[in-house]
mmCIF file of C-alpha atoms in Angstrom:
data_model
loop_
_atom_site.group_PDB
_atom_site.id
_atom_site.type_symbol
_atom_site.label_atom_id
_atom_site.label_comp_id
_atom_site.label_asym_id
_atom_site.label_seq_id
_atom_site.Cartn_x
_atom_site.Cartn_y
_atom_site.Cartn_z
ATOM 1 C CA MET P 776 14.274 -13.747 34.724
ATOM 2 C CA CYS P 777 16.691 -15.891 32.583
ATOM 3 C CA SER P 778 19.033 -17.742 34.769
ATOM 4 C CA LEU P 779 22.813 -18.596 33.581
ATOM 5 C CA ASP P 780 22.570 -22.426 33.099
ATOM 6 C CA LYS P 781 19.610 -22.625 30.317
ATOM 7 C CA SER P 782 21.173 -25.049 28.008
ATOM 8 C CA TYR P 783 20.731 -22.936 24.797
ATOM 9 C CA MET P 784 22.140 -19.777 26.134
ATOM 10 C CA GLY P 785 25.527 -22.023 26.444
ATOM 11 C CA ASN P 786 28.377 -19.490 27.071
ATOM 12 C CA ARG P 787 27.319 -16.605 24.541
ATOM 13 C CA ILE P 788 25.592 -14.327 27.691
ATOM 14 C CA TYR P 789 28.071 -13.408 30.016
ATOM 15 C CA PRO P 790 27.202 -12.348 33.918
ATOM 16 C CA LYS P 791 28.223 -8.639 33.254
ATOM 17 C CA GLN P 792 25.637 -8.563 30.283
ATOM 18 C CA LEU P 793 22.582 -9.518 32.270
ATOM 19 C CA ILE P 794 20.593 -6.980 34.184
ATOM 20 C CA LYS P 795 18.101 -8.093 36.771
ATOM 21 C CA LEU P 796 14.713 -6.613 37.156
ATOM 22 C CA ASP P 797 15.140 -5.323 40.563
ATOM 23 C CA GLU P 798 18.486 -3.358 39.233
ATOM 24 C CA LEU P 799 16.539 -1.347 37.070
ATOM 25 C CA GLN P 800 15.400 2.177 38.119
ATOM 26 C CA GLY P 801 11.840 4.420 37.846
ATOM 27 C CA ASN P 802 10.511 4.248 34.364
ATOM 28 C CA GLU P 803 12.415 1.924 33.266
ATOM 29 C CA ASN P 804 11.517 -0.929 35.942
ATOM 30 C CA ALA P 805 8.180 0.153 35.240
ATOM 31 C CA PHE P 806 8.283 -0.595 31.506
ATOM 32 C CA CYS P 807 10.007 -3.516 32.204
ATOM 33 C CA THR P 808 7.593 -5.114 34.716
ATOM 34 C CA LYS P 809 4.625 -3.903 32.355
ATOM 35 C CA LEU P 810 6.575 -5.910 29.701
ATOM 36 C CA PHE P 811 6.797 -9.416 31.485
ATOM 37 C CA GLU P 812 3.357 -8.705 32.168
ATOM 38 C CA THR P 813 2.362 -8.373 28.664
ATOM 39 C CA LEU P 814 3.908 -11.893 27.682
ATOM 40 C CA LYS P 815 3.529 -13.988 30.545
ATOM 41 C CA ASN P 816 0.152 -15.311 29.825
ATOM 42 C CA ASP P 817 1.875 -16.241 26.066
ATOM 43 C CA VAL P 818 5.294 -17.042 26.429
ATOM 44 C CA ASP P 819 7.804 -18.525 29.499
ATOM 45 C CA VAL P 820 9.158 -15.187 30.635
ATOM 46 C CA SER P 821 11.704 -17.087 32.691
ATOM 47 C CA ASP P 822 13.214 -17.434 29.185
ATOM 48 C CA ILE P 823 13.673 -13.791 28.760
ATOM 49 C CA ALA P 824 16.565 -12.140 29.377
ATOM 50 C CA ILE P 825 17.605 -8.180 29.823
ATOM 51 C CA GLU P 826 21.061 -7.517 28.375
ATOM 52 C CA GLN P 827 23.435 -4.533 28.493
ATOM 53 C CA ARG P 828 25.147 -5.520 24.782
ATOM 54 C CA CYS P 829 25.807 -1.725 24.209
ATOM 55 C CA ALA P 830 26.172 1.880 25.339
ATOM 56 C CA ASP P 831 23.140 3.098 23.436
ATOM 57 C CA TYR P 832 20.234 0.482 24.525
ATOM 58 C CA ARG P 833 19.359 -2.799 26.253
ATOM 59 C CA THR P 834 18.513 -5.769 24.443
ATOM 60 C CA VAL P 835 15.895 -8.300 25.438
ATOM 61 C CA VAL P 836 16.074 -11.778 24.236
ATOM 62 C CA TYR P 837 13.800 -15.092 24.514
ATOM 63 C CA GLY P 838 14.890 -18.625 24.267
ATOM 64 C CA ASP P 839 18.290 -18.015 22.161
ATOM 65 C CA TRP P 840 20.954 -15.712 22.810
ATOM 66 C CA ASN P 841 20.417 -14.541 18.903
ATOM 67 C CA ASN P 842 16.653 -13.942 19.416
ATOM 68 C CA ASP P 843 17.035 -10.335 20.598
ATOM 69 C CA PHE P 844 13.150 -9.633 19.752
ATOM 70 C CA LEU P 845 13.224 -6.435 21.165
ATOM 71 C CA ARG P 846 15.216 -3.205 22.015
ATOM 72 C CA TYR P 847 14.920 0.106 24.030
ATOM 73 C CA HIS P 848 16.668 3.035 25.286
ATOM 74 C CA PHE P 849 16.050 4.991 28.483
ATOM 75 C CA GLY P 850 18.089 8.258 28.508
ATOM 76 C CA ASP P 851 18.089 11.898 28.587
ATOM 77 C CA ASP P 852 17.299 12.004 25.090
ATOM 78 C CA GLY P 853 14.069 10.383 25.335
ATOM 79 C CA PHE P 854 12.751 6.882 25.095
ATOM 80 C CA TRP P 855 12.594 4.449 22.224
ATOM 81 C CA ILE P 856 11.781 0.850 21.593
ATOM 82 C CA SER P 857 12.380 -1.557 18.494
ATOM 83 C CA VAL P 858 10.994 -4.711 17.575
ATOM 84 C CA ARG P 859 12.374 -7.585 15.585
ATOM 85 C CA MET P 860 10.421 -8.012 12.649
ATOM 86 C CA TYR P 861 9.799 -11.343 10.407
ATOM 87 C CA PRO P 862 8.102 -11.500 7.114
ATOM 88 C CA GLY P 863 4.728 -12.543 8.538
ATOM 89 C CA ILE P 864 4.810 -10.050 11.251
ATOM 90 C CA ILE P 865 5.626 -7.357 8.367
ATOM 91 C CA ALA P 866 2.838 -8.140 6.201
ATOM 92 C CA ASP P 867 0.175 -7.234 8.975
ATOM 93 C CA TYR P 868 2.107 -4.057 10.485
ATOM 94 C CA GLU P 869 3.949 -2.867 7.738
ATOM 95 C CA PHE P 870 0.967 0.386 7.443
ATOM 96 C CA SER P 871 0.558 0.100 11.233
ATOM 97 C CA PRO P 872 0.652 3.478 13.134
ATOM 98 C CA LEU P 873 2.330 1.555 15.715
ATOM 99 C CA PHE P 874 5.462 1.860 13.545
ATOM 100 C CA ARG P 875 4.992 5.119 12.002
ATOM 101 C CA ALA P 876 8.544 5.914 13.671
ATOM 102 C CA GLN P 877 10.124 3.724 11.159
ATOM 103 C CA ALA P 878 11.006 5.057 8.045
ATOM 104 C CA ASN P 879 13.203 2.414 6.484
ATOM 105 C CA LYS P 880 10.763 -0.930 6.397
ATOM 106 C CA ARG P 881 13.826 -2.929 5.178
ATOM 107 C CA GLN P 882 15.633 -2.867 8.308
ATOM 108 C CA LEU P 883 15.405 -6.521 11.156
ATOM 109 C CA HIS P 884 14.218 -3.991 13.725
ATOM 110 C CA TRP P 885 11.612 -1.495 13.715
ATOM 111 C CA ARG P 886 10.974 1.502 15.808
ATOM 112 C CA ALA P 887 7.354 1.903 17.696
ATOM 113 C CA SER P 888 5.361 4.862 18.019
ATOM 114 C CA ILE P 889 4.143 4.514 21.834
ATOM 115 C CA GLU P 890 5.445 5.418 25.134
ATOM 116 C CA PRO P 891 6.686 3.398 27.744
ATOM 117 C CA ASN P 892 3.170 2.653 29.748
ATOM 118 C CA GLU P 893 1.778 1.534 26.122
ATOM 119 C CA ILE P 894 3.893 -1.449 25.693
ATOM 120 C CA GLY P 895 0.337 -3.539 25.711
ATOM 121 C CA LYS P 896 -0.379 -2.170 22.302
ATOM 122 C CA LEU P 897 2.652 -4.276 20.772
ATOM 123 C CA HIS P 898 1.474 -7.476 22.301
ATOM 124 C CA ASP P 899 0.590 -9.496 19.220
ATOM 125 C CA ALA P 900 3.780 -8.244 17.479
ATOM 126 C CA LEU P 901 5.960 -9.223 20.634
ATOM 127 C CA VAL P 902 4.489 -12.420 20.859
ATOM 128 C CA ARG P 903 4.885 -13.169 17.555
ATOM 129 C CA SER P 904 8.479 -12.051 17.513
ATOM 130 C CA CYS P 905 9.458 -14.077 20.061
ATOM 131 C CA LYS P 906 8.518 -17.404 18.471
ATOM 132 C CA ALA P 907 8.986 -16.796 15.116
ATOM 133 C CA PHE P 908 12.776 -17.136 15.822
ATOM 134 C CA PHE P 909 11.708 -21.030 16.029
ATOM 135 C CA GLY P 910 9.945 -21.337 13.048
ATOM 136 C CA GLY P 911 6.459 -20.727 11.799
ATOM 137 C CA PRO P 912 4.144 -19.058 9.139
ATOM 138 C CA ASP P 913 6.006 -16.074 10.416
ATOM 139 C CA CYS P 914 9.098 -16.963 9.296
ATOM 140 C CA LYS P 915 7.888 -17.502 5.439
ATOM 141 C CA LYS P 916 9.181 -14.917 3.026
ATOM 142 C CA GLN P 917 6.687 -12.242 1.581
ATOM 143 C CA LYS P 918 6.331 -9.819 -1.008
ATOM 144 C CA SER P 919 7.448 -6.717 -0.074
ATOM 145 C CA SER P 920 5.497 -3.398 -0.409
ATOM 146 C CA THR P 921 8.599 -2.057 -2.763
ATOM 147 C CA ASP P 922 7.569 -4.484 -5.319
ATOM 148 C CA ALA P 923 5.418 -3.768 -8.301
ATOM 149 C CA GLU P 924 1.834 -5.092 -6.523
ATOM 150 C CA LEU P 925 0.650 -4.821 -3.001
ATOM 151 C CA PRO P 926 -1.738 -7.727 -2.042
ATOM 152 C CA LYS P 927 -5.274 -6.405 -1.555
ATOM 153 C CA ARG P 928 -5.161 -6.486 2.501
ATOM 154 C CA ARG P 929 -2.224 -4.606 2.577
ATOM 155 C CA MET P 930 -3.674 -1.880 -0.138
ATOM 156 C CA THR P 931 -6.361 -1.511 2.305
ATOM 157 C CA MET P 932 -4.147 -1.108 5.184
ATOM 158 C CA ARG P 933 -2.558 1.753 3.504
ATOM 159 C CA ILE P 934 -5.696 3.329 2.186
ATOM 160 C CA LYS P 935 -6.901 3.915 5.798
ATOM 161 C CA GLU P 936 -3.381 5.173 6.842
ATOM 162 C CA LEU P 937 -3.214 8.165 4.345
ATOM 163 C CA ALA P 938 -6.904 8.776 5.099
ATOM 164 C CA GLU P 939 -5.352 10.346 8.447
ATOM 165 C CA THR P 940 -3.600 12.597 6.517
ATOM 166 C CA SER P 941 -5.075 13.536 3.264
ATOM 167 C CA SER P 942 -8.540 15.661 3.576
ATOM 168 C CA ASP P 943 -9.280 14.496 -0.003
ATOM 169 C CA LEU P 944 -8.975 10.776 0.437
ATOM 170 C CA THR P 945 -11.044 11.147 4.267
ATOM 171 C CA GLU P 946 -13.891 13.241 2.185
ATOM 172 C CA VAL P 947 -13.935 10.248 -0.631
ATOM 173 C CA LEU P 948 -14.331 7.630 2.369
ATOM 174 C CA LYS P 949 -17.407 9.294 3.921
ATOM 175 C CA ASP P 950 -19.145 6.923 1.486
ATOM 176 C CA ARG P 951 -18.701 3.214 1.528
ATOM 177 C CA TYR P 952 -16.445 2.278 -1.249
ATOM 178 C CA THR P 953 -15.281 -1.237 -2.346
ATOM 179 C CA LEU P 954 -12.230 -2.262 -4.015
ATOM 180 C CA LEU P 955 -12.249 -3.175 -7.651
ATOM 181 C CA SER P 956 -8.983 -4.440 -8.135
ATOM 182 C CA GLN P 957 -7.229 -7.367 -6.227
ATOM 183 C CA ARG P 958 -3.930 -5.757 -7.122
ATOM 184 C CA ASP P 959 -2.962 -2.078 -7.084
ATOM 185 C CA VAL P 960 -2.559 -0.686 -10.905
ATOM 186 C CA ILE P 961 0.165 1.063 -12.189
ATOM 187 C CA LEU P 962 -0.807 4.777 -13.906
ATOM 188 C CA ALA P 963 -0.035 4.664 -17.518
ATOM 189 C CA GLY P 964 1.213 7.566 -19.148
ATOM 190 C CA SER P 965 1.965 9.893 -16.558
ATOM 191 C CA ASN P 966 5.787 11.052 -18.291
ATOM 192 C CA TYR P 967 3.360 12.765 -20.722
ATOM 193 C CA HIS P 968 1.078 14.564 -18.548
ATOM 194 C CA PRO P 969 2.887 17.204 -16.076
ATOM 195 C CA ALA P 970 0.260 17.466 -14.039
ATOM 196 C CA SER P 971 1.439 14.097 -12.635
ATOM 197 C CA GLU P 972 4.199 15.596 -10.977
ATOM 198 C CA LYS P 973 1.887 16.771 -8.281
ATOM 199 C CA LEU P 974 0.555 13.364 -7.364
ATOM 200 C CA ARG P 975 1.712 12.574 -3.729
ATOM 201 C CA ASP P 976 0.512 9.560 -1.550
ATOM 202 C CA GLY P 977 -2.913 10.242 -0.646
ATOM 203 C CA SER P 978 -3.873 11.860 -3.667
ATOM 204 C CA VAL P 979 -7.451 11.070 -5.060
ATOM 205 C CA LEU P 980 -8.212 10.716 -8.906
ATOM 206 C CA THR P 981 -11.351 10.292 -10.944
ATOM 207 C CA CYS P 982 -11.769 7.693 -13.476
ATOM 208 C CA VAL P 983 -13.566 9.036 -17.052
ATOM 209 C CA HIS P 984 -14.449 6.926 -19.730
ATOM 210 C CA GLU P 985 -13.105 8.627 -22.751
ATOM 211 C CA LYS P 986 -15.474 7.161 -25.352
ATOM 212 C CA ASP P 987 -14.032 9.563 -28.004
ATOM 213 C CA ASN P 988 -10.729 8.226 -27.647
ATOM 214 C CA PRO P 989 -9.418 7.724 -31.387
ATOM 215 C CA TYR P 990 -6.847 5.095 -29.763
ATOM 216 C CA ASP P 991 -8.697 3.126 -27.629
ATOM 217 C CA ALA P 992 -12.453 3.554 -27.386
ATOM 218 C CA ASP P 993 -12.659 1.422 -23.624
ATOM 219 C CA ALA P 994 -9.866 4.221 -22.436
ATOM 220 C CA VAL P 995 -10.606 5.156 -18.828
ATOM 221 C CA ALA P 996 -8.472 8.894 -18.104
ATOM 222 C CA LEU P 997 -7.796 9.690 -14.944
ATOM 223 C CA PHE P 998 -8.066 13.312 -13.422
ATOM 224 C CA ASP P 999 -7.006 14.912 -10.582
ATOM 225 C CA MET P 1000 -8.715 17.410 -8.310
ATOM 226 C CA ASN P 1001 -7.852 20.305 -10.828
ATOM 227 C CA GLN P 1002 -9.871 18.387 -13.439
ATOM 228 C CA GLU P 1003 -6.362 17.700 -15.059
ATOM 229 C CA ILE P 1004 -5.516 14.880 -16.755
ATOM 230 C CA VAL P 1005 -2.714 12.809 -15.150
ATOM 231 C CA GLY P 1006 -2.508 9.171 -17.287
ATOM 232 C CA TYR P 1007 -4.466 6.557 -17.763
ATOM 233 C CA LEU P 1008 -5.436 3.121 -16.711
ATOM 234 C CA PRO P 1009 -3.254 0.242 -18.448
ATOM 235 C CA LYS P 1010 -4.904 -0.979 -21.547
ATOM 236 C CA ASN P 1011 -4.936 -4.519 -21.077
ATOM 237 C CA ASN P 1012 -5.355 -3.984 -16.847
ATOM 238 C CA LYS P 1013 -8.077 -6.796 -15.262
ATOM 239 C CA SER P 1014 -9.697 -4.651 -13.566
ATOM 240 C CA LYS P 1015 -10.342 -2.081 -16.515
ATOM 241 C CA ASN P 1016 -13.863 -3.794 -17.137
ATOM 242 C CA ALA P 1017 -15.185 -3.346 -14.056
ATOM 243 C CA VAL P 1018 -14.081 -0.038 -13.883
ATOM 244 C CA LEU P 1019 -15.985 0.689 -17.135
ATOM 245 C CA LYS P 1020 -19.104 -1.078 -16.062
ATOM 246 C CA ALA P 1021 -19.448 1.351 -12.818
ATOM 247 C CA VAL P 1022 -18.566 4.008 -14.739
ATOM 248 C CA ASP P 1023 -20.988 3.934 -17.535
ATOM 249 C CA SER P 1024 -23.921 3.213 -14.796
ATOM 250 C CA GLY P 1025 -23.070 6.266 -12.935
ATOM 251 C CA MET P 1026 -20.911 4.858 -10.191
ATOM 252 C CA PRO P 1027 -18.260 7.053 -9.157
ATOM 253 C CA VAL P 1028 -14.896 5.233 -9.413
ATOM 254 C CA LYS P 1029 -11.827 6.798 -7.860
ATOM 255 C CA ALA P 1030 -8.067 5.607 -7.780
ATOM 256 C CA VAL P 1031 -6.308 6.297 -4.773
ATOM 257 C CA VAL P 1032 -2.523 6.939 -4.728
ATOM 258 C CA ILE P 1033 -0.973 4.629 -2.614
ATOM 259 C CA ASN P 1034 2.847 4.669 -3.510
ATOM 260 C CA ASN P 1035 4.140 7.561 -5.745
ATOM 261 C CA GLY P 1036 7.634 5.986 -6.328
ATOM 262 C CA THR P 1037 10.403 5.648 -9.113
ATOM 263 C CA ASP P 1038 11.567 2.995 -10.762
ATOM 264 C CA GLY P 1039 15.654 3.330 -11.130
ATOM 265 C CA GLY P 1040 16.011 0.304 -12.628
ATOM 266 C CA THR P 1041 16.193 2.056 -16.260
ATOM 267 C CA ARG P 1042 18.621 4.709 -17.865
ATOM 268 C CA ARG P 1043 16.227 7.331 -17.237
ATOM 269 C CA LYS P 1044 14.213 7.204 -13.981
ATOM 270 C CA ARG P 1045 10.515 6.630 -14.395
ATOM 271 C CA LYS P 1046 7.957 7.438 -12.177
ATOM 272 C CA ARG P 1047 5.837 4.024 -11.516
ATOM 273 C CA ILE P 1048 2.458 5.699 -9.779
ATOM 274 C CA HIS P 1049 0.712 2.981 -7.747
ATOM 275 C CA LEU P 1050 -2.914 3.183 -7.863
ATOM 276 C CA ALA P 1051 -5.862 1.466 -5.799
ATOM 277 C CA LEU P 1052 -9.169 1.748 -7.353
ATOM 278 C CA VAL P 1053 -12.149 2.206 -5.208
ATOM 279 C CA CYS P 1054 -15.897 2.000 -6.319
ATOM 280 C CA ARG P 1055 -18.492 3.950 -4.207
ATOM 281 C CA GLU P 1056 -20.972 0.847 -2.806
ATOM 282 C CA PRO P 1057 -24.711 1.137 -4.079
ATOM 283 C CA ASN P 1058 -27.255 2.107 -1.868
ATOM 284 C CA LYS P 1059 -29.449 -0.698 -0.763
#
C-alpha cells in the first residue's frame, strides 16, 4: 500500500481517506488482493493507494493523487468496476465485450462487464491506464468512433462484436471473408428508399452491379435480406472498383451495417449509415 510520506502525494491524500487492505472484508478484500496480484509484475504496487473519496465507491490511485485509474463499488445493490480510459486504450477496447456495460464511450471512466474474481481479464487495460497518466503512446489523441470513418482494425472488432447478436451476420462469417475497404463507407441514397429505415447495426446487405442503371453504368446497389433496395455505394468511393471486380467475377460482396447513426448537424436530421464491405475469400 502507498505510504503517506510519498513526495508525489504531498498533502492531497488525507489519513481518513486511505483504506488499508487489512481493513477490507470478505469479497472486497479478495478482490483488492487479486487486483494487487494482477498488477505486481508490471507496476510498483507500493505506489497504489485505495481511497474513500465519496460514499458511492472506492477510488484506486497510482503514483499521483489525480491518477485514479480504477473505481469500484461493493454493496447490497451489487458490484461494479470502472477503468480510466485514455485515447490509445480506447482504440483497442472500444468494441471489446469487456466494456459492454459502458454505453457512453465518451466518458473518462468505463464500466467493465466482469465479476470481482475476473479482474485478471482487465490486466492489460489496467496496466496501461496506470502508466498513461505519466505519458506515452496511450495518451495520444485518436479519432473517435463517432467520426465519419473508422480505421480498418476497429471495423474488424466491430464486426466481431455485432456477430454475437446478429444471426444473419454469423451466417455470413461462416465462410472466410476479407475487408474490401480500409475505412467504412457511408450508404448513399438511403433517404429515398424506405427499406433503409429497417436497418440496424449488424444488418447484412448484398452488393449488386446495376449495369442497366441509366445514370451510372457502374452503380452498385445494396439490397437487404428481403431483396429490397436500401441505397447505393457512393459514386466516387475508393472501394467501388474492388467491389465491381469481385461482383462481376462471381464473388459475393456483402455490406455490414456497423453504425446506423444520425447526423444532427443539418437542419433536417439525416441518417448516416456506416458500412463495412466484405468479400468471401476464394477457395485455394
